[in-house]
Amino acid sequence: METLLKDIRYGIRSLSKRPAFTALAVITLALGIGASTAIFSVVDAVLLRSLPYPDAQQIVQLREVIASGGQMAFAELNFVDLRERTRTLETVAQYSGGLTTVTGGAEPVRVTAFRVTDDFFRVLGTHPVVGRTFISDESKRRERVAVVSFGFWQLLLGGKSDLSNTFIKVFDENCAVIGVMPAGFAFPSTAEIWVPHELLAGPSTRSAHNWAVIGRMRPGVNIDQARAELSGIGKQLKQEHGKEMDAVEFTAISQQEYMVGNVRSGLLVMLGAVGFLLAVACANVANLLLAQVTARQREFAVRTALGATRTRLARQFITENLLLSLAGGALGILLAFWGIDLLLALNQKSLPRLNEIGVDARAMVFTIGLAMLIAVVLGLVPLFRYYNKTLEASLRGTARGQPNPASQRLRGLLVVGQMALTLILLVGAGLLGKSFYRLLQIDPGFQAESAVVMQISTPNAGPDKKRIEEFLKAYELLRERGIVPEPKADLTVEQKRQLQFQQQVVELVSQVPGVTAAGSINRLPLTGNASSGHFLINNDPSRTGQAEYRIATGGYFSAMAIPLLRGRTFTAADQLNAPNAAIISQSVATNYWPNEDAIGQTIQFGNMDGDLRLLHVVGIVGDVHADGIDAPPTPTVYANALQRQPSSQLAVVARGAVPPAVLIPGMRQAVKSMNPDLPVEFRTLEQVFASSLDQRRFSVVIFSVFGSVALLLAALGIYGVTSYAVVQRTQEIGIRMALGARMSDVLKLVLRSSMTLTLIGAGIGVAGALALTRLMTTLLFGVTATDVPTFIVVAVGLIAVALISCYIPARRATKVDPLVALRYE
């Protein structure tokens, strides 16, 4: 221990005598360690750490599988049959939800509420901190109930432990709050309130895929056994119900895999990229250390002469570098906190388990371990410099100031490695940047400029049980006689009131000064709120199609600047009892009426909302990339919002002749004039568009930052090697100039050796990039992983930066005075 303390004291004194070297080494290591810690924190929370539920490995997500192999959510009747037949699953539950307005707390709020079956919390194995969760057949009790999140309880219910006489209004139903979930419990991730699923019943068929399903496997059952049983149950149900059922089988996916599947490859690529950045940083510090070792050559030679062994020197090297690494790690942790905030800001909506991401104890242990590993590696690098040298050779070389070939080769190898790794990072950044540019060139189908979106969750009108009964009877007739009767319009009083409210909101918004067009839709494109299903063509059960189903007003298409290609949009003539009008996107017309006029055709989309009235096509509009700019245009059927059953979700879009910020106060006032307690949210349409690209922007920014830092470090590395070579060869250069060498000759001499290293590194980097960028294929759009122009531009750019870095010390070499050089040491 005493020896260690001596090494530490000596190391501190040694580093303090070289402040420039120490500061540069610490900052370089801090950049690499900080970036590594930030990325590790994200990967650890999202991919490596088990879900925060008891025996989380036993929780699975259940999906229906169609004939093409695609997966989709569950239909309720399929769930009911599955629950009765499964033996490998201990319990299963279904859930569905979305944003809604909740009153009864400290203030009206717009939060995400989920309808769940009784066993939902039992599947997750989580118990409330206050009160209880649902019991069997909770929905049959006279009193409606709800379970709330810890945050909702604290902020809006005052955090009181006595929940008696605590009521909130959810989905337009007064619910008694019976339980509070623990802090940090978030399933699904945005959930704030859970209510029994029967609180808002909808149509129950085998083609309405509205429910997510989770299950807990029995002890001793593995996922392969569960999949085999589920597949068999799905196939049995398909045989029993035939065309009534879309799925051909069921499957199970580990809940953790289901949550992270979309981001796993991207995060692993990020982890690999930060590893490359760390390697570049370490190579840069290693080069600095080699230069310092050469400068301290006399010191080490004398210490060896006085009896210091190689082991003793190695321990001193490692101790000094441990001090550097720990200082870099400490600064890196501070950078990691900032980096985590940046990562979350860049990728808020596509990263799962956001509440678990942070620089915690595991990240600290990772950082300390990384710093110690770096210290050992960097401590051994200079030792290799002297490993095979005898004491006599060391002293002789010190006295003469001779450059060491082995040291030069090692420094050259480090530069080659830096260049290769930097080129790989830059190629990755270039490919992602080009992909992002290609995405921005795609026409989304609407114009995002000069428009603002107002999101509202209106009170839910409740289910129309009479219509649901008609719907189910009609499907019985469909199976028996092959026909579907069209009912008359018969909305409940509450539904008619909600339709009137939505119509008045749109009218008031359209009157706001500066608004040129206004309309509403239940699900806005690019927000992830897709709802697709099958429809009947001309009420013929033998002719079916599939499309997104959205409910909009006539002004929506003008507000979004979606072009009308044929026919008309919705007008005042489309009253509730008039034939229901529909507008279809171009791809629907092309897919299902390729050789005939789609105008005047009819569609029956009853499985989406239980409304069996036929939709009469009155117009065709352009396609919209509703599911994402990187996804194909979405075939969509737009029903008239003033003729169909109303949705509690409302997005009002207003396009103006003035900036969007000017429109927002007037739009807010329009809603307050009708319902002052109704919370609203505003975003520009440009923000909606930009947020849909968060995940790709995240990859581009991270790779660009890593590539830029690596390029800076590589440039410093080649600059340092060239400067060091110039100093070491001062006598040689002076002799050459004394013998008649021109300045251009000296310049070529220095540049040739340095650029050779650069070209070798670039060549290795190109080969490495060709192999490794294939792992990024899922992150690319419109660009191949071997895009030749990107490789050429990056390689040329890297060589140009290296040339500039080499030129500065090379130019300085041409200024050497031969007389001074001949007296050098």
mmCIF file of C-alpha atoms in Angstrom, residues 412-637:
data_model
loop_
_atom_site.group_PDB
_atom_site.id
_atom_site.type_symbol
_atom_site.label_atom_id
_atom_site.label_comp_id
_atom_site.label_asym_id
_atom_site.label_seq_id
_atom_site.Cartn_x
_atom_site.Cartn_y
_atom_site.Cartn_z
ATOM 1 C CA GLY A 412 2.209 4.937 -37.085
ATOM 2 C CA LEU A 413 0.001 1.925 -36.332
ATOM 3 C CA LEU A 414 -2.044 3.986 -33.915
ATOM 4 C CA VAL A 415 -2.589 6.650 -36.573
ATOM 5 C CA VAL A 416 -3.591 4.009 -39.117
ATOM 6 C CA GLY A 417 -6.107 2.603 -36.615
ATOM 7 C CA GLN A 418 -7.480 6.054 -35.885
ATOM 8 C CA MET A 419 -7.968 6.779 -39.566
ATOM 9 C CA ALA A 420 -9.652 3.449 -40.218
ATOM 10 C CA LEU A 421 -12.087 3.738 -37.316
ATOM 11 C CA THR A 422 -12.821 7.372 -38.112
ATOM 12 C CA LEU A 423 -13.619 6.552 -41.714
ATOM 13 C CA ILE A 424 -16.037 3.814 -40.612
ATOM 14 C CA LEU A 425 -17.833 6.247 -38.316
ATOM 15 C CA LEU A 426 -17.969 8.930 -41.001
ATOM 16 C CA VAL A 427 -19.283 6.491 -43.597
ATOM 17 C CA GLY A 428 -22.025 5.472 -41.162
ATOM 18 C CA ALA A 429 -22.888 9.113 -40.546
ATOM 19 C CA GLY A 430 -22.836 9.797 -44.287
ATOM 20 C CA LEU A 431 -25.171 6.908 -45.082
ATOM 21 C CA LEU A 432 -27.610 7.924 -42.349
ATOM 22 C CA GLY A 433 -27.434 11.560 -43.402
ATOM 23 C CA LYS A 434 -28.157 10.665 -46.996
ATOM 24 C CA SER A 435 -31.053 8.470 -45.884
ATOM 25 C CA PHE A 436 -32.465 11.335 -43.844
ATOM 26 C CA TYR A 437 -32.119 13.685 -46.801
ATOM 27 C CA ARG A 438 -33.961 11.188 -49.021
ATOM 28 C CA LEU A 439 -36.760 11.029 -46.463
ATOM 29 C CA LEU A 440 -37.108 14.790 -46.440
ATOM 30 C CA GLN A 441 -37.526 14.757 -50.221
ATOM 31 C CA ILE A 442 -40.606 12.518 -49.976
ATOM 32 C CA ASP A 443 -43.946 14.253 -50.350
ATOM 33 C CA PRO A 444 -45.955 13.188 -47.259
ATOM 34 C CA GLY A 445 -49.198 13.888 -49.096
ATOM 35 C CA PHE A 446 -49.919 17.120 -47.234
ATOM 36 C CA GLN A 447 -48.246 20.490 -46.624
ATOM 37 C CA ALA A 448 -46.889 20.947 -43.113
ATOM 38 C CA GLU A 449 -46.166 24.678 -43.416
ATOM 39 C CA SER A 450 -48.487 27.340 -41.984
ATOM 40 C CA ALA A 451 -50.776 24.912 -40.145
ATOM 41 C CA VAL A 452 -51.441 24.227 -36.474
ATOM 42 C CA VAL A 453 -53.043 21.173 -34.846
ATOM 43 C CA MET A 454 -55.290 21.335 -31.785
ATOM 44 C CA GLN A 455 -55.701 18.001 -30.004
ATOM 45 C CA ILE A 456 -58.867 17.549 -27.951
ATOM 46 C CA SER A 457 -60.238 14.587 -26.031
ATOM 47 C CA THR A 458 -63.974 15.187 -25.853
ATOM 48 C CA PRO A 459 -66.278 13.450 -23.390
ATOM 49 C CA ASN A 460 -67.030 9.991 -24.709
ATOM 50 C CA ALA A 461 -70.566 9.501 -25.913
ATOM 51 C CA GLY A 462 -70.664 5.900 -24.714
ATOM 52 C CA PRO A 463 -71.511 2.792 -26.682
ATOM 53 C CA ASP A 464 -74.659 2.495 -28.725
ATOM 54 C CA LYS A 465 -75.707 -0.935 -27.496
ATOM 55 C CA LYS A 466 -78.632 -1.127 -29.871
ATOM 56 C CA ARG A 467 -76.361 -0.592 -32.853
ATOM 57 C CA ILE A 468 -73.885 -3.178 -31.562
ATOM 58 C CA GLU A 469 -76.709 -5.719 -31.317
ATOM 59 C CA GLU A 470 -77.752 -4.897 -34.904
ATOM 60 C CA PHE A 471 -74.167 -5.258 -36.003
ATOM 61 C CA LEU A 472 -73.786 -8.728 -34.497
ATOM 62 C CA LYS A 473 -77.109 -9.877 -35.934
ATOM 63 C CA ALA A 474 -76.057 -8.604 -39.351
ATOM 64 C CA TYR A 475 -72.883 -10.637 -39.224
ATOM 65 C CA GLU A 476 -74.945 -13.716 -38.445
ATOM 66 C CA LEU A 477 -76.945 -12.981 -41.598
ATOM 67 C CA LEU A 478 -73.705 -12.447 -43.478
ATOM 68 C CA ARG A 479 -72.606 -15.980 -42.652
ATOM 69 C CA GLU A 480 -76.006 -17.525 -43.271
ATOM 70 C CA ARG A 481 -77.303 -15.716 -46.356
ATOM 71 C CA GLY A 482 -74.365 -13.728 -47.665
ATOM 72 C CA ILE A 483 -76.024 -10.337 -47.265
ATOM 73 C CA VAL A 484 -75.669 -7.427 -44.865
ATOM 74 C CA PRO A 485 -78.711 -5.199 -44.253
ATOM 75 C CA GLU A 486 -78.188 -1.472 -44.024
ATOM 76 C CA PRO A 487 -79.783 0.019 -40.878
ATOM 77 C CA LYS A 488 -81.237 3.474 -40.543
ATOM 78 C CA ALA A 489 -79.361 6.274 -38.856
ATOM 79 C CA ASP A 490 -80.101 6.053 -35.159
ATOM 80 C CA LEU A 491 -77.563 7.770 -32.911
ATOM 81 C CA THR A 492 -78.126 8.265 -29.224
ATOM 82 C CA VAL A 493 -78.894 11.710 -27.829
ATOM 83 C CA GLU A 494 -75.401 11.888 -26.309
ATOM 84 C CA GLN A 495 -73.775 10.946 -29.612
ATOM 85 C CA LYS A 496 -75.755 13.617 -31.459
ATOM 86 C CA ARG A 497 -74.709 16.155 -28.813
ATOM 87 C CA GLN A 498 -71.063 15.234 -29.331
ATOM 88 C CA LEU A 499 -71.385 15.534 -33.114
ATOM 89 C CA GLN A 500 -72.833 18.989 -32.629
ATOM 90 C CA PHE A 501 -69.981 19.956 -30.309
ATOM 91 C CA GLN A 502 -67.348 18.858 -32.830
ATOM 92 C CA GLN A 503 -69.100 20.685 -35.650
ATOM 93 C CA GLN A 504 -69.286 23.896 -33.620
ATOM 94 C CA VAL A 505 -65.607 23.681 -32.640
ATOM 95 C CA VAL A 506 -64.565 23.463 -36.283
ATOM 96 C CA GLU A 507 -66.889 26.342 -37.221
ATOM 97 C CA LEU A 508 -65.540 28.580 -34.448
ATOM 98 C CA VAL A 509 -61.942 27.774 -35.358
ATOM 99 C CA SER A 510 -62.615 28.580 -39.001
ATOM 100 C CA GLN A 511 -63.782 32.042 -37.877
ATOM 101 C CA VAL A 512 -60.539 32.822 -36.039
ATOM 102 C CA PRO A 513 -58.812 35.769 -37.774
ATOM 103 C CA GLY A 514 -56.109 34.539 -40.121
ATOM 104 C CA VAL A 515 -57.524 31.018 -40.572
ATOM 105 C CA THR A 516 -58.017 30.137 -44.234
ATOM 106 C CA ALA A 517 -59.202 26.533 -43.776
ATOM 107 C CA ALA A 518 -60.140 24.343 -40.814
ATOM 108 C CA GLY A 519 -61.255 20.760 -40.345
ATOM 109 C CA SER A 520 -61.026 17.834 -37.989
ATOM 110 C CA ILE A 521 -60.079 14.167 -38.011
ATOM 111 C CA ASN A 522 -60.105 11.483 -35.347
ATOM 112 C CA ARG A 523 -56.566 10.237 -36.041
ATOM 113 C CA LEU A 524 -53.920 12.551 -37.406
ATOM 114 C CA PRO A 525 -51.303 11.125 -39.809
ATOM 115 C CA LEU A 526 -47.796 10.373 -38.492
ATOM 116 C CA THR A 527 -48.936 10.152 -34.870
ATOM 117 C CA GLY A 528 -48.960 6.361 -34.660
ATOM 118 C CA ASN A 529 -52.703 6.154 -34.140
ATOM 119 C CA ALA A 530 -53.459 3.824 -37.015
ATOM 120 C CA SER A 531 -56.714 1.886 -37.215
ATOM 121 C CA SER A 532 -57.125 -0.430 -40.174
ATOM 122 C CA GLY A 533 -59.675 -3.091 -40.995
ATOM 123 C CA HIS A 534 -61.552 -4.973 -43.689
ATOM 124 C CA PHE A 535 -64.465 -3.533 -45.603
ATOM 125 C CA LEU A 536 -67.037 -4.937 -48.014
ATOM 126 C CA ILE A 537 -67.104 -3.582 -51.557
ATOM 127 C CA ASN A 538 -70.631 -2.719 -52.708
ATOM 128 C CA ASN A 539 -71.959 -4.692 -49.725
ATOM 129 C CA ASP A 540 -70.781 -7.907 -51.390
ATOM 130 C CA PRO A 541 -69.321 -10.391 -48.866
ATOM 131 C CA SER A 542 -67.252 -11.974 -51.626
ATOM 132 C CA ARG A 543 -65.458 -8.689 -52.368
ATOM 133 C CA THR A 544 -63.406 -7.313 -49.519
ATOM 134 C CA GLY A 545 -60.668 -4.741 -49.107
ATOM 135 C CA GLN A 546 -58.441 -3.403 -46.372
ATOM 136 C CA ALA A 547 -57.634 0.200 -45.516
ATOM 137 C CA GLU A 548 -57.202 2.721 -42.747
ATOM 138 C CA TYR A 549 -60.505 3.994 -41.394
ATOM 139 C CA ARG A 550 -60.584 7.653 -40.385
ATOM 140 C CA ILE A 551 -63.394 10.082 -39.649
ATOM 141 C CA ALA A 552 -62.967 13.632 -40.950
ATOM 142 C CA THR A 553 -64.887 16.781 -41.784
ATOM 143 C CA GLY A 554 -64.942 18.350 -45.220
ATOM 144 C CA GLY A 555 -62.576 21.181 -44.314
ATOM 145 C CA TYR A 556 -59.872 18.765 -43.184
ATOM 146 C CA PHE A 557 -58.534 18.182 -46.681
ATOM 147 C CA SER A 558 -58.131 21.893 -47.396
ATOM 148 C CA ALA A 559 -56.563 22.482 -43.980
ATOM 149 C CA MET A 560 -54.019 19.724 -44.642
ATOM 150 C CA ALA A 561 -53.619 20.741 -48.303
ATOM 151 C CA ILE A 562 -54.379 17.167 -49.379
ATOM 152 C CA PRO A 563 -55.230 17.430 -53.082
ATOM 153 C CA LEU A 564 -58.708 16.494 -54.305
ATOM 154 C CA LEU A 565 -58.155 14.399 -57.436
ATOM 155 C CA ARG A 566 -61.748 13.654 -58.432
ATOM 156 C CA GLY A 567 -65.267 14.249 -57.179
ATOM 157 C CA ARG A 568 -65.920 16.389 -54.113
ATOM 158 C CA THR A 569 -65.321 16.587 -50.386
ATOM 159 C CA PHE A 570 -68.029 16.559 -47.690
ATOM 160 C CA THR A 571 -70.607 19.343 -47.879
ATOM 161 C CA ALA A 572 -73.504 20.673 -45.828
ATOM 162 C CA ALA A 573 -75.813 18.414 -47.870
ATOM 163 C CA ASP A 574 -74.294 15.354 -46.214
ATOM 164 C CA GLN A 575 -76.700 15.314 -43.274
ATOM 165 C CA LEU A 576 -77.055 12.561 -40.694
ATOM 166 C CA ASN A 577 -79.973 10.839 -42.463
ATOM 167 C CA ALA A 578 -78.575 11.371 -45.963
ATOM 168 C CA PRO A 579 -76.568 8.620 -47.686
ATOM 169 C CA ASN A 580 -73.279 8.398 -45.841
ATOM 170 C CA ALA A 581 -70.523 10.003 -47.896
ATOM 171 C CA ALA A 582 -66.947 8.732 -48.032
ATOM 172 C CA ILE A 583 -63.739 9.973 -49.573
ATOM 173 C CA ILE A 584 -61.065 7.455 -50.503
ATOM 174 C CA SER A 585 -57.372 7.843 -51.156
ATOM 175 C CA GLN A 586 -55.965 7.246 -54.617
ATOM 176 C CA SER A 587 -54.445 3.878 -53.693
ATOM 177 C CA VAL A 588 -57.853 2.539 -52.570
ATOM 178 C CA ALA A 589 -59.365 3.516 -55.912
ATOM 179 C CA THR A 590 -56.435 1.992 -57.809
ATOM 180 C CA ASN A 591 -56.403 -1.236 -55.800
ATOM 181 C CA TYR A 592 -60.119 -2.027 -55.821
ATOM 182 C CA TRP A 593 -61.535 -0.232 -58.868
ATOM 183 C CA PRO A 594 -58.615 -0.289 -61.319
ATOM 184 C CA ASN A 595 -60.767 -0.432 -64.439
ATOM 185 C CA GLU A 596 -63.875 1.434 -63.333
ATOM 186 C CA ASP A 597 -64.922 4.684 -61.739
ATOM 187 C CA ALA A 598 -64.706 4.538 -57.951
ATOM 188 C CA ILE A 599 -67.069 7.506 -57.593
ATOM 189 C CA GLY A 600 -70.511 6.173 -56.706
ATOM 190 C CA GLN A 601 -69.262 2.833 -55.380
ATOM 191 C CA THR A 602 -70.180 1.781 -51.843
ATOM 192 C CA ILE A 603 -68.185 0.496 -48.891
ATOM 193 C CA GLN A 604 -69.387 -1.181 -45.709
ATOM 194 C CA PHE A 605 -66.922 -0.623 -42.876
ATOM 195 C CA GLY A 606 -69.101 -1.751 -39.968
ATOM 196 C CA ASN A 607 -66.454 -3.838 -38.251
ATOM 197 C CA MET A 608 -64.558 -0.650 -37.332
ATOM 198 C CA ASP A 609 -67.321 1.213 -35.488
ATOM 199 C CA GLY A 610 -70.383 -1.022 -35.516
ATOM 200 C CA ASP A 611 -72.122 1.283 -38.013
ATOM 201 C CA LEU A 612 -73.430 -0.795 -40.899
ATOM 202 C CA ARG A 613 -74.673 2.066 -43.075
ATOM 203 C CA LEU A 614 -73.045 1.985 -46.480
ATOM 204 C CA LEU A 615 -70.422 4.596 -47.329
ATOM 205 C CA HIS A 616 -70.973 6.135 -50.762
ATOM 206 C CA VAL A 617 -67.722 7.237 -52.430
ATOM 207 C CA VAL A 618 -68.048 10.890 -53.435
ATOM 208 C CA GLY A 619 -64.412 11.870 -53.877
ATOM 209 C CA ILE A 620 -60.837 10.699 -54.345
ATOM 210 C CA VAL A 621 -57.915 12.469 -52.673
ATOM 211 C CA GLY A 622 -54.169 12.018 -52.799
ATOM 212 C CA ASP A 623 -52.396 9.372 -50.757
ATOM 213 C CA VAL A 624 -50.850 10.283 -47.408
ATOM 214 C CA HIS A 625 -47.910 8.635 -45.648
ATOM 215 C CA ALA A 626 -49.934 8.169 -42.479
ATOM 216 C CA ASP A 627 -47.829 5.436 -40.840
ATOM 217 C CA GLY A 628 -44.483 7.145 -41.382
ATOM 218 C CA ILE A 629 -42.574 8.903 -44.119
ATOM 219 C CA ASP A 630 -40.445 5.789 -44.545
ATOM 220 C CA ALA A 631 -43.557 3.605 -44.968
ATOM 221 C CA PRO A 632 -45.580 3.288 -48.184
ATOM 222 C CA PRO A 633 -48.606 5.575 -48.612
ATOM 223 C CA THR A 634 -51.511 4.298 -46.561
ATOM 224 C CA PRO A 635 -54.756 3.309 -48.355
ATOM 225 C CA THR A 636 -57.393 5.236 -46.432
ATOM 226 C CA VAL A 637 -61.169 5.535 -46.317
#
